[in-house]
Coordinates of C-alpha atoms in Angstrom, one line a residue:
Chain A
M1 CA -0.1 0.4 0.2
L2 CA 2.5 2.5 1.1
Q3 CA 5.0 1.5 -2.1
Q4 CA 1.7 2.0 -4.0
C5 CA 1.1 5.8 -2.9
L6 CA 4.6 6.3 -3.4
K7 CA 4.7 5.7 -7.0
I8 CA 1.8 8.6 -7.6
F9 CA 3.6 10.6 -5.1
R10 CA 6.8 11.1 -7.8
F11 CA 4.9 10.0 -10.5
S12 CA 2.7 13.3 -10.3
F13 CA 6.0 15.7 -9.6
A14 CA 7.9 14.3 -12.8
A15 CA 5.2 15.2 -14.9
N16 CA 4.7 18.7 -16.0
T17 CA 7.1 21.2 -14.3
P18 CA 10.9 20.5 -13.4
S19 CA 11.9 20.7 -9.9
L20 CA 14.1 19.3 -7.3
A21 CA 12.1 16.7 -6.2
T22 CA 12.8 14.1 -9.7
P23 CA 13.4 11.0 -9.4
W24 CA 16.9 9.1 -10.1
S25 CA 15.5 8.1 -13.2
L26 CA 14.0 11.0 -14.8
R27 CA 15.3 14.3 -15.7
P28 CA 14.0 17.9 -14.8
F29 CA 13.7 19.3 -17.9
K30 CA 11.9 17.8 -21.1
N31 CA 13.5 19.7 -23.7
E32 CA 16.8 22.0 -24.2
V33 CA 16.8 25.3 -22.2
S34 CA 18.0 28.7 -23.8
L35 CA 18.9 31.8 -21.6
P36 CA 19.4 35.1 -23.5
I37 CA 22.0 36.9 -23.2
I38 CA 21.5 40.2 -21.4
R39 CA 23.8 43.4 -21.6
F40 CA 26.6 44.2 -18.9
H41 CA 26.2 48.0 -18.3
D42 CA 22.2 47.9 -19.1
A43 CA 20.8 45.0 -17.9
Q44 CA 19.3 44.6 -20.6
P45 CA 18.5 41.8 -22.9
T46 CA 20.3 41.8 -26.4
G47 CA 18.1 39.8 -29.2
Q48 CA 20.4 36.7 -28.9
S49 CA 20.5 33.9 -26.9
I50 CA 22.5 30.7 -26.0
T51 CA 21.5 27.0 -25.8
L52 CA 23.2 25.0 -22.9
D53 CA 24.4 21.7 -22.9
Q54 CA 21.6 18.4 -22.3
E55 CA 24.8 15.9 -21.1
I56 CA 25.6 18.8 -18.6
F57 CA 22.7 21.0 -17.9
N58 CA 20.0 18.4 -17.8
Q59 CA 21.0 15.5 -15.7
P60 CA 18.7 13.3 -13.3
I61 CA 19.3 15.2 -9.7
R62 CA 21.9 12.8 -6.7
R63 CA 21.9 14.6 -3.6
D64 CA 23.9 12.0 -2.6
L65 CA 26.9 12.4 -5.7
V66 CA 26.5 16.3 -4.5
Q67 CA 27.3 16.0 -0.8
R68 CA 30.3 13.4 -1.3
L69 CA 32.1 16.6 -3.7
V70 CA 31.4 19.1 -0.9
R71 CA 33.2 17.0 2.0
Y72 CA 35.6 16.0 -1.0
T73 CA 36.4 19.4 -2.1
D74 CA 36.4 20.8 1.9
L75 CA 38.9 18.1 2.9
Y76 CA 40.8 18.7 -0.2
N77 CA 43.1 21.2 1.2
K78 CA 42.7 20.7 4.9
K79 CA 45.9 19.5 7.1
I80 CA 46.7 18.7 11.4
T81 CA 49.8 20.8 11.0
K82 CA 50.2 20.4 14.9
A83 CA 51.4 16.9 16.4
T84 CA 51.8 16.6 20.1
L85 CA 55.3 15.7 21.8
E86 CA 56.0 11.7 21.9
L87 CA 58.5 10.2 24.4
R88 CA 61.5 10.4 21.9
D89 CA 61.1 14.6 22.3
A90 CA 60.3 14.7 26.3
A91 CA 62.3 17.0 27.7
A92 CA 63.3 14.4 30.2
S93 CA 66.3 11.8 29.4
G94 CA 65.4 8.3 28.7
A95 CA 68.0 6.6 31.4
K96 CA 65.5 4.8 34.2
N97 CA 65.8 7.0 37.0
H98 CA 66.4 4.2 39.6
P99 CA 67.1 0.7 39.4
Q100 CA 64.7 -2.2 38.7
K101 CA 65.0 -4.2 41.9
K102 CA 65.6 -3.1 45.8
T103 CA 65.1 0.7 46.0
G104 CA 61.1 0.8 47.6
K105 CA 59.5 2.6 44.7
A106 CA 57.5 1.9 41.8
R107 CA 59.3 0.3 38.4
Q108 CA 59.6 2.8 35.7
G109 CA 61.8 3.4 32.9
H110 CA 60.9 6.9 31.5
R111 CA 60.5 9.8 33.9
Q112 CA 57.9 11.7 31.8
R113 CA 55.8 8.5 30.7
P114 CA 52.1 9.1 30.1
G115 CA 49.9 8.8 32.9
R116 CA 52.1 10.6 36.1
Y117 CA 52.7 14.0 36.2
K118 CA 54.6 16.2 33.5
G119 CA 54.1 12.8 31.6
I120 CA 53.1 13.2 28.0
K121 CA 50.4 12.6 26.2
A122 CA 49.5 8.9 24.9
H123 CA 48.0 8.6 21.1
G124 CA 47.7 12.2 20.9
R125 CA 47.6 14.1 17.8
K126 CA 49.9 13.6 14.3
I127 CA 50.4 15.5 11.6
R128 CA 48.4 13.9 8.9
S129 CA 46.3 15.2 5.9
L130 CA 43.0 14.9 5.6
R131 CA 42.3 14.0 2.3
I132 CA 39.7 11.6 1.1
D133 CA 39.3 10.1 -2.2
L134 CA 36.3 10.3 -4.6
P135 CA 36.0 8.2 -8.0
R136 CA 37.0 10.7 -11.0
K137 CA 33.5 9.8 -13.0
V138 CA 31.4 10.5 -9.4
R139 CA 33.2 13.9 -9.5
L140 CA 32.0 14.7 -13.1
Q141 CA 28.9 13.4 -12.5
A142 CA 28.2 15.5 -9.3
L143 CA 29.2 19.0 -11.3
K144 CA 26.7 18.4 -13.5
V145 CA 24.5 17.7 -10.9
G146 CA 25.1 21.0 -9.8
L147 CA 25.0 23.1 -12.2
T148 CA 21.2 21.7 -13.1
A149 CA 20.2 22.2 -10.0
A150 CA 21.4 26.0 -9.7
L151 CA 19.5 26.0 -13.5
I152 CA 16.1 25.2 -12.2
E153 CA 16.5 27.8 -8.9
G154 CA 17.5 30.2 -11.1
K155 CA 20.8 31.5 -10.2
F156 CA 22.5 31.8 -13.6
T157 CA 22.3 35.0 -15.9
V158 CA 24.5 35.1 -19.5
I159 CA 26.6 38.6 -20.2
D160 CA 28.3 39.3 -23.0
T161 CA 31.3 40.3 -21.5
E162 CA 33.0 41.9 -18.3
K163 CA 34.9 44.6 -20.4
L164 CA 35.4 47.6 -18.6
N165 CA 36.4 51.1 -20.1
E166 CA 38.0 51.9 -16.6
G167 CA 38.9 49.9 -13.6
R168 CA 36.9 52.1 -11.4
T169 CA 34.8 50.6 -8.6
K170 CA 32.6 52.7 -8.6
H171 CA 31.1 51.9 -12.4
L172 CA 30.7 48.6 -11.0
V173 CA 29.0 49.8 -8.2
Q174 CA 26.7 51.4 -10.4
L175 CA 26.2 48.4 -12.2
M176 CA 25.7 45.9 -9.9
K177 CA 23.1 47.8 -8.4
S178 CA 21.4 47.6 -11.7
F179 CA 21.3 43.8 -11.2
Q180 CA 19.6 44.0 -7.4
S181 CA 22.7 42.1 -6.5
Y182 CA 24.3 44.9 -4.5
T183 CA 23.3 43.6 -0.6
Q184 CA 23.8 39.4 -1.8
P185 CA 27.1 38.4 -2.8
L186 CA 27.0 37.7 -5.9
L187 CA 29.2 35.4 -8.6
I188 CA 31.0 36.6 -11.6
V189 CA 32.1 33.4 -13.7
T190 CA 34.6 34.8 -16.3
S191 CA 37.2 32.8 -19.5
V192 CA 40.3 31.9 -18.7
D193 CA 41.2 35.6 -19.9
P194 CA 39.8 38.5 -17.5
D195 CA 40.1 41.9 -18.2
D196 CA 42.4 44.2 -17.0
F197 CA 40.3 46.8 -16.0
F198 CA 37.2 44.2 -14.2
L199 CA 39.9 42.5 -12.5
R200 CA 40.9 45.9 -10.6
A201 CA 37.8 47.5 -10.2
S202 CA 36.5 44.3 -8.6
S203 CA 39.2 43.4 -5.9
N204 CA 38.4 45.4 -3.7
L205 CA 34.1 44.9 -3.1
Q206 CA 33.0 42.3 -0.6
T207 CA 30.3 41.5 -1.4
L208 CA 31.4 40.6 -5.1
E209 CA 33.7 38.0 -6.3
T210 CA 35.1 36.7 -9.0
C211 CA 36.6 33.1 -10.4
T212 CA 37.9 32.0 -13.8
V213 CA 36.2 28.4 -15.3
K214 CA 38.6 26.6 -13.8
E215 CA 38.2 27.5 -10.3
F216 CA 34.5 27.4 -10.8
N217 CA 33.5 24.5 -7.8
I218 CA 30.4 23.3 -6.6
I219 CA 30.7 25.0 -2.9
K220 CA 30.6 28.3 -5.3
I221 CA 27.8 27.1 -6.9
L222 CA 25.8 26.3 -3.6
K223 CA 27.3 29.5 -2.0
F224 CA 26.0 31.7 -4.0
K225 CA 22.3 32.9 -5.0
S226 CA 22.5 34.4 -8.3
I227 CA 25.8 34.3 -10.5
L228 CA 26.7 36.4 -14.0
I229 CA 28.2 34.0 -16.8
T230 CA 29.7 35.0 -19.7
K231 CA 29.3 34.3 -23.1
E232 CA 32.5 32.7 -23.3
A233 CA 33.3 30.7 -20.2
V234 CA 29.5 29.1 -20.8
L235 CA 31.3 27.1 -24.2
Q236 CA 34.9 26.9 -22.1
L237 CA 32.5 25.0 -19.5
T238 CA 30.9 22.9 -21.7
E239 CA 34.3 21.5 -23.5
S240 CA 36.0 21.5 -20.0
L241 CA 33.6 19.0 -18.2
K242 CA 33.7 17.3 -22.6
Q243 CA 37.1 16.6 -22.9
R244 CA 37.1 15.3 -19.0
K245 CA 35.0 12.5 -19.8
L246 CA 36.8 11.2 -23.0
T247 CA 40.1 11.3 -20.8
L248 CA 38.1 8.8 -18.9
L249 CA 37.6 6.9 -21.0
G250 CA 41.3 6.7 -22.4
E251 CA 41.3 8.9 -25.3
N252 CA 42.5 12.8 -25.8
K253 CA 45.9 11.1 -25.7
I254 CA 48.9 13.0 -26.3
V255 CA 50.5 11.0 -28.7
K256 CA 54.6 11.1 -28.1
K257 CA 56.8 10.4 -30.3
K258 CA 60.4 8.7 -29.9
F259 CA 63.5 10.7 -29.1
S260 CA 64.9 10.4 -33.1
E261 CA 61.7 11.6 -34.2
Y262 CA 61.9 14.6 -32.9
P263 CA 63.9 17.4 -35.3
I264 CA 67.3 19.0 -34.2
E265 CA 68.3 21.8 -35.7
Q266 CA 71.3 22.6 -36.9
Y267 CA 73.5 25.9 -36.8
D268 CA 73.2 28.3 -39.0
P269 CA 75.8 31.0 -39.0
T270 CA 73.7 33.5 -40.8
K271 CA 70.7 32.9 -38.6
P272 CA 71.7 35.1 -34.7
L273 CA 71.3 33.1 -31.5
D274 CA 68.6 32.4 -29.4
L275 CA 69.1 31.5 -26.6
K276 CA 67.1 30.7 -23.5
F277 CA 68.4 32.3 -20.6
K278 CA 69.5 35.3 -19.5
V279 CA 73.0 35.5 -18.4
L280 CA 73.8 33.4 -21.4
K281 CA 72.4 36.4 -23.5
E282 CA 74.3 39.0 -21.2
Y283 CA 77.8 37.3 -22.1
L284 CA 77.0 37.5 -26.1
E285 CA 75.9 41.0 -25.3
D286 CA 79.9 41.1 -23.7
F287 CA 81.1 40.1 -26.3
E288 CA 80.0 41.7 -29.3
K289 CA 81.1 45.1 -27.8
L290 CA 84.7 43.7 -27.3
K291 CA 84.5 42.8 -30.7
Q292 CA 83.4 46.1 -32.2
E293 CA 85.3 47.9 -30.2
G294 CA 88.3 46.2 -31.0
Q295 CA 89.4 45.1 -27.8
L296 CA 89.2 41.4 -27.4
D297 CA 92.8 40.6 -27.6
K298 CA 93.6 42.9 -24.5
F299 CA 91.0 40.9 -22.6
I300 CA 91.7 37.2 -22.9
Q301 CA 95.7 38.5 -21.8
D302 CA 94.2 40.9 -19.0
M303 CA 92.5 37.4 -17.6
P304 CA 94.3 35.7 -14.5
K305 CA 95.5 32.7 -14.9
T306 CA 95.0 30.6 -12.8
K307 CA 95.5 26.5 -13.3
K308 CA 92.3 26.1 -12.1
V309 CA 90.1 26.7 -14.5
G310 CA 87.5 29.0 -12.9
R311 CA 84.5 31.7 -13.8
I312 CA 85.3 34.3 -15.8
N313 CA 84.7 37.8 -14.4
T314 CA 82.4 39.6 -16.2
I315 CA 82.7 43.4 -17.3
N316 CA 82.0 46.6 -15.6
H317 CA 80.4 48.9 -17.8
H318 CA 80.5 52.0 -15.3
Chain B
M26 CA -5.6 15.1 -5.0
F27 CA -2.5 16.8 -4.1
Q28 CA -3.0 17.0 -0.6
T29 CA -5.2 13.6 -0.3
L30 CA -1.9 12.1 -1.1
Q31 CA 0.1 13.8 1.2
K32 CA -2.0 12.3 3.7
L33 CA -2.1 9.2 2.7
R34 CA 1.4 8.9 3.0
V35 CA 1.8 9.8 6.2
I36 CA -1.4 7.7 7.4
C37 CA 0.9 4.3 5.4
F38 CA 4.1 5.9 7.2
M39 CA 2.7 5.1 10.4
F40 CA 1.1 1.8 9.8
A41 CA 4.5 0.6 8.5
T42 CA 7.1 -1.6 9.7
T43 CA 10.8 -0.9 10.7
A44 CA 12.2 -2.0 7.3
E45 CA 9.2 -0.3 5.1
R46 CA 10.6 2.9 6.8
K47 CA 14.4 2.3 6.2
V48 CA 13.5 3.0 2.3
P49 CA 15.7 6.0 0.9
P50 CA 14.3 9.1 1.6
L51 CA 12.5 10.3 -1.9
P52 CA 12.9 13.4 -3.6
S53 CA 12.6 16.2 -1.4
D54 CA 11.8 20.0 -2.8
L55 CA 14.8 21.6 -0.2
P56 CA 16.7 24.0 -2.2
F57 CA 20.4 23.2 -2.7
T58 CA 22.6 25.0 -0.2
L59 CA 25.3 23.5 2.1
N60 CA 23.1 23.1 5.0
N61 CA 20.5 20.8 3.0
L62 CA 22.7 18.0 1.7
W63 CA 22.4 14.1 3.0
D64 CA 24.2 11.2 1.6
N65 CA 21.9 8.0 1.6
P66 CA 21.5 6.2 4.8
G67 CA 23.1 2.9 5.4
A68 CA 26.1 4.7 3.1
R69 CA 28.0 5.6 6.1
K70 CA 28.1 3.7 9.7
I71 CA 29.9 4.1 13.2
Q72 CA 32.5 2.5 13.6
K73 CA 32.3 -0.3 16.6
R74 CA 35.5 0.5 18.7
W75 CA 37.0 -0.7 21.8
G76 CA 36.8 1.1 25.0
R77 CA 33.7 2.3 24.6
S78 CA 30.2 1.0 25.9
G79 CA 30.0 -1.2 27.9
T80 CA 30.5 -4.6 26.7
R81 CA 34.0 -3.3 24.9
G82 CA 35.5 -1.8 28.3
N83 CA 37.7 -3.2 31.1
A84 CA 40.1 -5.7 29.2
C85 CA 38.8 -4.6 25.6
G86 CA 38.1 -8.7 24.8
R87 CA 41.5 -9.6 25.2
G88 CA 40.9 -11.5 28.6
Q89 CA 43.4 -11.3 32.1
R90 CA 46.9 -10.8 31.6
G91 CA 48.9 -13.5 29.8
Q92 CA 50.7 -13.3 26.5
G93 CA 47.2 -12.0 24.5
A94 CA 46.7 -9.1 26.7
R95 CA 50.2 -7.3 26.5
S96 CA 51.2 -4.7 23.5
G97 CA 52.0 -6.4 20.3
A98 CA 50.8 -10.0 21.5
G99 CA 50.0 -12.8 19.5
V100 CA 52.3 -15.8 18.3
P101 CA 52.7 -16.6 14.8
P102 CA 49.4 -18.7 12.9
K103 CA 51.9 -21.8 12.6
F104 CA 53.7 -21.4 15.9
E105 CA 52.1 -24.9 18.2
G106 CA 53.8 -23.9 21.6
G107 CA 56.3 -25.6 20.4
Q108 CA 55.7 -29.0 18.6
T109 CA 56.3 -29.4 15.2
P110 CA 54.3 -27.6 13.3
L111 CA 52.0 -29.2 10.7
T112 CA 53.7 -27.2 7.9
R113 CA 57.4 -28.9 8.5
R114 CA 56.0 -32.6 9.6
L115 CA 55.1 -33.2 6.2
P116 CA 57.3 -33.2 3.1
K117 CA 56.8 -30.8 0.4
W118 CA 55.5 -32.2 -3.0
G119 CA 54.1 -30.5 -6.6
A120 CA 54.7 -27.4 -8.4
K121 CA 53.0 -24.4 -9.1
P122 CA 51.5 -22.8 -12.6
S123 CA 53.0 -19.6 -13.7
L124 CA 51.1 -16.6 -13.7
E125 CA 52.4 -15.5 -16.6
I126 CA 48.7 -15.6 -17.9
Y127 CA 47.8 -13.8 -21.1
R128 CA 45.1 -11.3 -20.8
E129 CA 41.6 -12.7 -22.1
V130 CA 39.6 -10.5 -24.5
N131 CA 36.3 -11.4 -26.4
I132 CA 35.0 -10.6 -29.8
C133 CA 31.5 -8.4 -28.2
Q134 CA 34.6 -5.8 -26.9
I135 CA 35.8 -5.2 -30.1
V136 CA 32.4 -4.7 -31.8
D137 CA 31.6 -2.1 -29.0
R138 CA 35.1 -0.1 -30.0
I139 CA 34.2 0.1 -33.3
K140 CA 30.5 1.0 -33.3
Q141 CA 32.3 4.2 -31.1
G142 CA 34.4 5.0 -33.3
R143 CA 36.9 4.4 -31.4
I144 CA 39.1 1.3 -33.0
D145 CA 39.5 1.5 -37.0
A146 CA 38.6 -1.5 -38.6
T147 CA 40.4 -1.3 -41.4
Q148 CA 43.5 -1.7 -40.6
P149 CA 44.5 -4.7 -38.3
I150 CA 43.6 -4.6 -35.3
Q151 CA 46.8 -5.0 -32.8
I152 CA 47.5 -4.9 -28.4
R153 CA 48.2 -1.3 -29.0
D154 CA 44.6 -0.4 -30.3
M155 CA 43.3 -2.0 -27.6
L156 CA 45.2 -0.7 -25.1
E157 CA 44.2 3.0 -26.3
S158 CA 40.6 2.4 -26.6
R159 CA 40.5 0.7 -22.9
I160 CA 39.4 -2.8 -23.5
F161 CA 42.5 -3.6 -20.5
S162 CA 44.4 -1.3 -18.8
K163 CA 47.2 -3.5 -17.8
C164 CA 48.9 -5.7 -20.1
K165 CA 52.5 -7.6 -19.6
Y166 CA 52.4 -10.8 -21.3
G167 CA 50.6 -11.2 -23.9
V168 CA 46.6 -11.7 -25.4
K169 CA 44.6 -14.4 -25.8
L170 CA 41.2 -14.2 -27.9
L171 CA 37.6 -15.5 -27.0
A172 CA 34.2 -15.9 -29.3
R173 CA 31.7 -14.2 -27.1
G174 CA 29.8 -12.1 -29.3
A175 CA 31.0 -14.1 -31.7
E176 CA 27.5 -13.9 -33.5
R177 CA 27.9 -9.5 -33.6
L178 CA 30.1 -9.9 -36.0
A179 CA 27.5 -9.9 -39.0
E180 CA 27.0 -6.3 -37.7
L181 CA 29.8 -4.6 -39.2
N182 CA 30.4 -4.5 -42.3
T183 CA 34.1 -5.3 -42.7
P184 CA 36.1 -7.8 -42.1
L185 CA 38.7 -8.0 -39.8
T186 CA 42.7 -8.5 -38.9
I187 CA 43.2 -9.0 -35.5
E188 CA 47.0 -9.9 -34.6
V189 CA 47.1 -11.8 -31.1
S190 CA 49.8 -14.0 -29.3
D191 CA 47.1 -17.1 -28.7
A192 CA 42.9 -17.6 -30.1
S193 CA 40.1 -20.2 -29.4
K194 CA 39.0 -22.6 -32.0
T195 CA 36.0 -20.7 -32.3
A196 CA 36.9 -17.4 -32.1
I197 CA 39.1 -18.6 -35.3
E198 CA 36.0 -19.9 -37.2
A199 CA 34.1 -16.8 -36.7
I200 CA 36.4 -14.5 -38.0
K201 CA 37.0 -16.4 -40.8
N202 CA 33.3 -17.0 -41.7
A203 CA 32.8 -13.3 -41.7
G204 CA 35.8 -12.8 -44.0
G205 CA 38.5 -12.2 -41.8
Q206 CA 42.1 -13.3 -40.6
V207 CA 43.8 -14.0 -37.1
K208 CA 47.3 -13.7 -36.7
V209 CA 49.8 -15.0 -34.6
V210 CA 52.7 -12.9 -32.7
Y211 CA 55.5 -13.9 -30.5
F212 CA 56.1 -11.2 -27.3
T213 CA 58.8 -11.4 -24.9
P214 CA 57.0 -8.5 -22.0
L215 CA 60.2 -5.8 -22.7
L216 CA 59.1 -6.3 -26.2
L217 CA 55.5 -5.6 -25.2
R218 CA 56.0 -2.7 -23.4
Q219 CA 58.3 -0.9 -26.6
H220 CA 55.2 -2.2 -28.6
M221 CA 52.4 -0.5 -26.2
F222 CA 54.8 2.7 -25.0
P223 CA 57.0 3.3 -28.1
D224 CA 58.6 6.8 -26.8
K225 CA 60.2 5.2 -24.0
Y226 CA 62.3 3.3 -26.1
P227 CA 64.7 5.6 -28.4
L228 CA 66.4 2.4 -29.9
E229 CA 64.6 -0.1 -31.4
L230 CA 65.0 -3.4 -29.7
R231 CA 66.0 -6.7 -32.0
Q232 CA 63.1 -9.3 -32.5
A233 CA 63.4 -12.4 -30.6
L234 CA 63.3 -16.0 -31.1
P235 CA 61.0 -18.1 -29.2
P236 CA 61.7 -21.2 -27.0
S237 CA 60.6 -24.6 -27.8
R238 CA 57.6 -24.3 -25.0
A239 CA 56.2 -21.2 -26.7
V240 CA 56.5 -22.8 -30.4
E241 CA 54.5 -25.8 -29.7
A242 CA 52.0 -23.5 -28.5
I243 CA 52.2 -21.2 -31.8
Q244 CA 51.6 -24.6 -34.0
R245 CA 48.4 -25.7 -31.9
T246 CA 47.3 -22.3 -33.2
E247 CA 48.1 -22.6 -36.3
E248 CA 46.5 -26.0 -36.5
R249 CA 43.0 -24.2 -35.6
G250 CA 43.3 -22.0 -38.5
A251 CA 45.6 -18.8 -38.1
V252 CA 48.0 -17.8 -39.4
S253 CA 51.7 -16.8 -37.9
N254 CA 54.6 -14.5 -38.3
Y255 CA 57.5 -15.4 -36.0
I256 CA 61.1 -15.9 -36.0
K257 CA 61.7 -19.7 -36.7
P258 CA 64.0 -21.7 -35.0
K259 CA 66.5 -24.4 -37.0
W260 CA 64.6 -27.6 -35.6
V261 CA 61.6 -25.9 -36.9
I262 CA 62.7 -24.8 -40.8
E263 CA 64.2 -28.3 -41.0
E264 CA 61.0 -30.0 -39.8
E265 CA 59.2 -28.4 -42.1
V266 CA 61.4 -29.0 -45.0
E267 CA 61.4 -32.8 -44.4
K268 CA 57.2 -32.5 -44.2
Q269 CA 57.7 -31.0 -47.6
K270 CA 58.7 -33.8 -48.5
L271 CA 57.2 -36.4 -47.7
E272 CA 53.9 -34.5 -48.8
E273 CA 55.4 -34.7 -52.5
L274 CA 57.0 -38.0 -51.9
A275 CA 52.7 -38.7 -50.9
K276 CA 51.6 -37.5 -53.6
L277 CA 53.5 -39.2 -56.2
E278 CA 53.1 -42.3 -54.5
V279 CA 49.1 -41.9 -54.3
D280 CA 49.8 -40.9 -58.1
T281 CA 51.2 -44.4 -58.4
L282 CA 48.9 -46.3 -56.3
K283 CA 45.8 -45.5 -58.4
V284 CA 47.2 -45.9 -61.2
Q285 CA 48.3 -49.5 -60.0
L286 CA 44.6 -50.3 -58.4
K287 CA 43.4 -49.8 -61.7
V288 CA 46.0 -51.7 -63.3
A289 CA 45.0 -54.5 -60.6
E290 CA 41.6 -54.3 -61.0
T291 CA 41.6 -54.8 -64.4
V292 CA 43.5 -57.9 -64.1
E293 CA 41.8 -59.1 -61.8
T294 CA 38.5 -58.8 -63.8
A295 CA 40.3 -60.5 -66.9
K296 CA 41.1 -63.5 -64.6
K297 CA 37.9 -64.2 -63.3
E298 CA 36.8 -64.4 -66.3
K299 CA 39.4 -66.6 -67.8
K300 CA 38.1 -68.7 -64.4
K301 CA 34.7 -69.0 -65.4
K302 CA 35.2 -70.0 -68.8
K303 CA 37.7 -72.7 -67.8
Q304 CA 35.6 -74.3 -65.0
K305 CA 32.7 -74.7 -67.8
Q306 CA 34.9 -76.3 -69.8
Q307 CA 36.3 -78.2 -67.4
E308 CA 32.6 -79.2 -66.5
E309 CA 31.8 -79.9 -69.7
K310 CA 34.2 -82.3 -70.1
Q311 CA 34.0 -84.4 -66.7
V312 CA 30.2 -84.9 -68.0
S313 CA 31.0 -85.8 -71.4
T314 CA 34.1 -88.6 -70.6
L315 CA 33.8 -90.4 -67.3
D316 CA 30.5 -92.1 -65.8
L317 CA 29.4 -90.7 -63.1
T318 CA 26.8 -92.7 -62.1
N319 CA 28.2 -94.2 -58.9
F320 CA 30.9 -91.8 -58.3
K321 CA 31.0 -89.8 -54.9
Y322 CA 34.0 -87.5 -54.6
P323 CA 35.0 -87.2 -51.2
A324 CA 34.7 -91.0 -51.0
V325 CA 32.7 -92.7 -47.9
I326 CA 34.9 -94.0 -45.4
E327 CA 32.6 -95.6 -43.6
P328 CA 28.8 -94.7 -42.6
G329 CA 28.2 -92.7 -39.9
C330 CA 31.3 -89.8 -40.9
G331 CA 31.7 -86.8 -41.1
K332 CA 27.8 -84.7 -41.5
D333 CA 26.2 -88.1 -42.3
K334 CA 27.1 -89.5 -39.0
I335 CA 24.8 -91.0 -37.1
R336 CA 24.3 -89.3 -33.8
Q337 CA 22.5 -91.0 -30.8
R338 CA 21.8 -89.3 -27.4
K339 CA 24.0 -91.6 -24.1
P340 CA 21.1 -93.0 -22.2
V341 CA 21.0 -91.7 -19.1
V342 CA 22.0 -93.9 -15.6
Y343 CA 20.9 -92.3 -12.5
K344 CA 22.8 -93.5 -9.6
K345 CA 21.6 -96.3 -7.0
I346 CA 21.6 -94.7 -3.5
S347 CA 21.3 -97.4 -0.8
L348 CA 19.1 -97.1 2.0
N349 CA 20.1 -98.7 5.0
I350 CA 16.6 -98.7 7.1
D351 CA 17.2 -100.3 10.5

C-alpha cells in the first residue's frame, strides 16, 4: 500500500514542471533550455540567446553525489599541522631513573611517561592530511548535477562580456545596483583571460567575487544565490567537461614521439642566436661589444691565469 | 488530489514496519545549499571501537593477563606451542603453475569499440589499439582472443584482421566466416612494452627467438586455422622441409598407387573371366568322358562319418542309492 502511494506521488511531481524532487530515473527538463544574453552595461537583453548542453545541464538530480563532492573539496586542502610530543621528543632523558629492584619505589623506565605528572599524552595528534578518495566519474557527475540544480533554482544569468572602459569601483557598483544584487553576495564567472580593468575594479568589493572557469567549484555553485556568467565562459565550460569525459574513456591522449623523431636544429651562422637563459644573453652582448671595439685580444691577455679553470669576471660597464 | 495523497503517505508511514521505514528518502524540494545535503541512509556507519560502551570496556576483549593481553601480543599462526608444526611435519610436494598468463579479450568488446569509433576496422587491430581504447589497462605478457559475442560480427560491414598471441578455435572460425584473419605474434614482456609505449624506447630492440615451449603453443593455434609470423628456430625449419618432402612423395605415391590399383582391377577382372570359362569347359569335359553314376567325391569311408554320422544320445543312468533302514 505504501509503495503504491509513493509511486503516484513521485509520478505526479516529475510529469509537468522541472523541480528538485525528480527521481533518479528521469531528467528534470524535457527539452533543451536556452537562456537570453544580457548586456552588462544596461542590464537589458540583447536579441541573442544561448542553448545549454543537455549532457551537462540536464542530468537527473542526485543529492548524495553532491554531498560527497562537497566533502571531498572541503577536505582537499585541510591538514592537521600540530602534533603532540612523543617520548623521543620529551624534555627528559631516556635513562632509567632508578634501578628495577632493591628500592622501595615503583618500577619505571621513563620519567615523563604517560599517566604521570608532567607526562606526555598517549596516542595524541599527529601531522596528517585529511584528504579522501573519490572516483573521477563521480566527481564529474556531481558537478553536472549541481549545475542542473542551479538552473532549476534560477541562479544563472548570461552576460555578453565583462569588459570595462575604466578600472574604477564606482562604475561597477552602479552596474551591480541594476542587477539588484548589491546587498547579496554575487559571483561573476569569466573566461580564462579576464579583463585587467575588471579585475582592478572588483578586487576591493566584499560582496562580489570573481573566478575563472577553472576555479568554478561546487561550493561556489551552492553558496551564491545569483551567478553571472559570460558567454565565453559557458562555451569553455562545456568543452572542458566534455574533454574530461573523453580522458576517462581513454581518448584525447597526447601522442608522444620517439626521441629520434624530434627534429634537431642545425647551426646556421647566418641566423642570430636565440638563447633561452638571460645570463647567456648577457655574455653574448659583452662578447659582441668587445668585438666592435677591438679589445678582445686585450681582454684575453688580461685574464687572470690560474691552474684551475674558474669563472670569468664580467665587465663593469660603468 | 495532492493533499489527499500527502495524507495517505503520512498514514501509511505510521502503520509501516521498520523495514518499510528504512526506504531511502524521497526526492525533496529543499534547496541545494550547504546545509541541505545528505548521503543515502546506510552509506556510512559508526565504527565500533574497543573501550567504548559497556560490553567492550575494561579488558577490551583480551581476557585477563597473559601473553595475549600485552601490546604487540600474539604468536604466529603456525606456532603450536613447541610441537613441530604441520607445515614441517609433512614433506614438500608438487609444483605451481606459472603466473605469466595471457589477458582474455572477447569479440564483443572489440565490436563495441568499433561502433563507438575508437578502433579503426580497416587497419589490422594490434594490442596497442586495444590498450588505447581501454579494453584493459595493463597487459604484461600477451593477449588471448575468445569467442563471446561472435554473432555480432554480422553487424559490421568490414572483415577484421587481429594480431594476438593466442586464440581459441571458435573465435578463429567466427572471424574466418566473416572474411577476416587471425595472426599470431610472439612478444616477450620487454618487447610488448616497447609495442605499447614506443616513446620510451629511443632505440629499437631486436626481435626475439621463441623457446620450444612457445613454438609448440603457436603450432597448436596454426592447426586451428591461424596464420603466424615469428622467427623460426632451426629445428622448426628442418621439420617443415621434411614435411614438404614427405608430402611430395605421398603425392607421387598416391598417383602411382592409383595407377596400380587400376591395373590390378583390370587384371583381376580378366582373371575372373578366365576362371569362369575354364570351369565351364572342365564341367563339360567331365560330364562327357567319365561314368558318373556311382561317383562320389569325397569317397565314403564309413557310414556315419562326418556330416552323415549317426548321432545318438547316451542313455541317462541314475545313481543307485542304498537306504539302510534299520
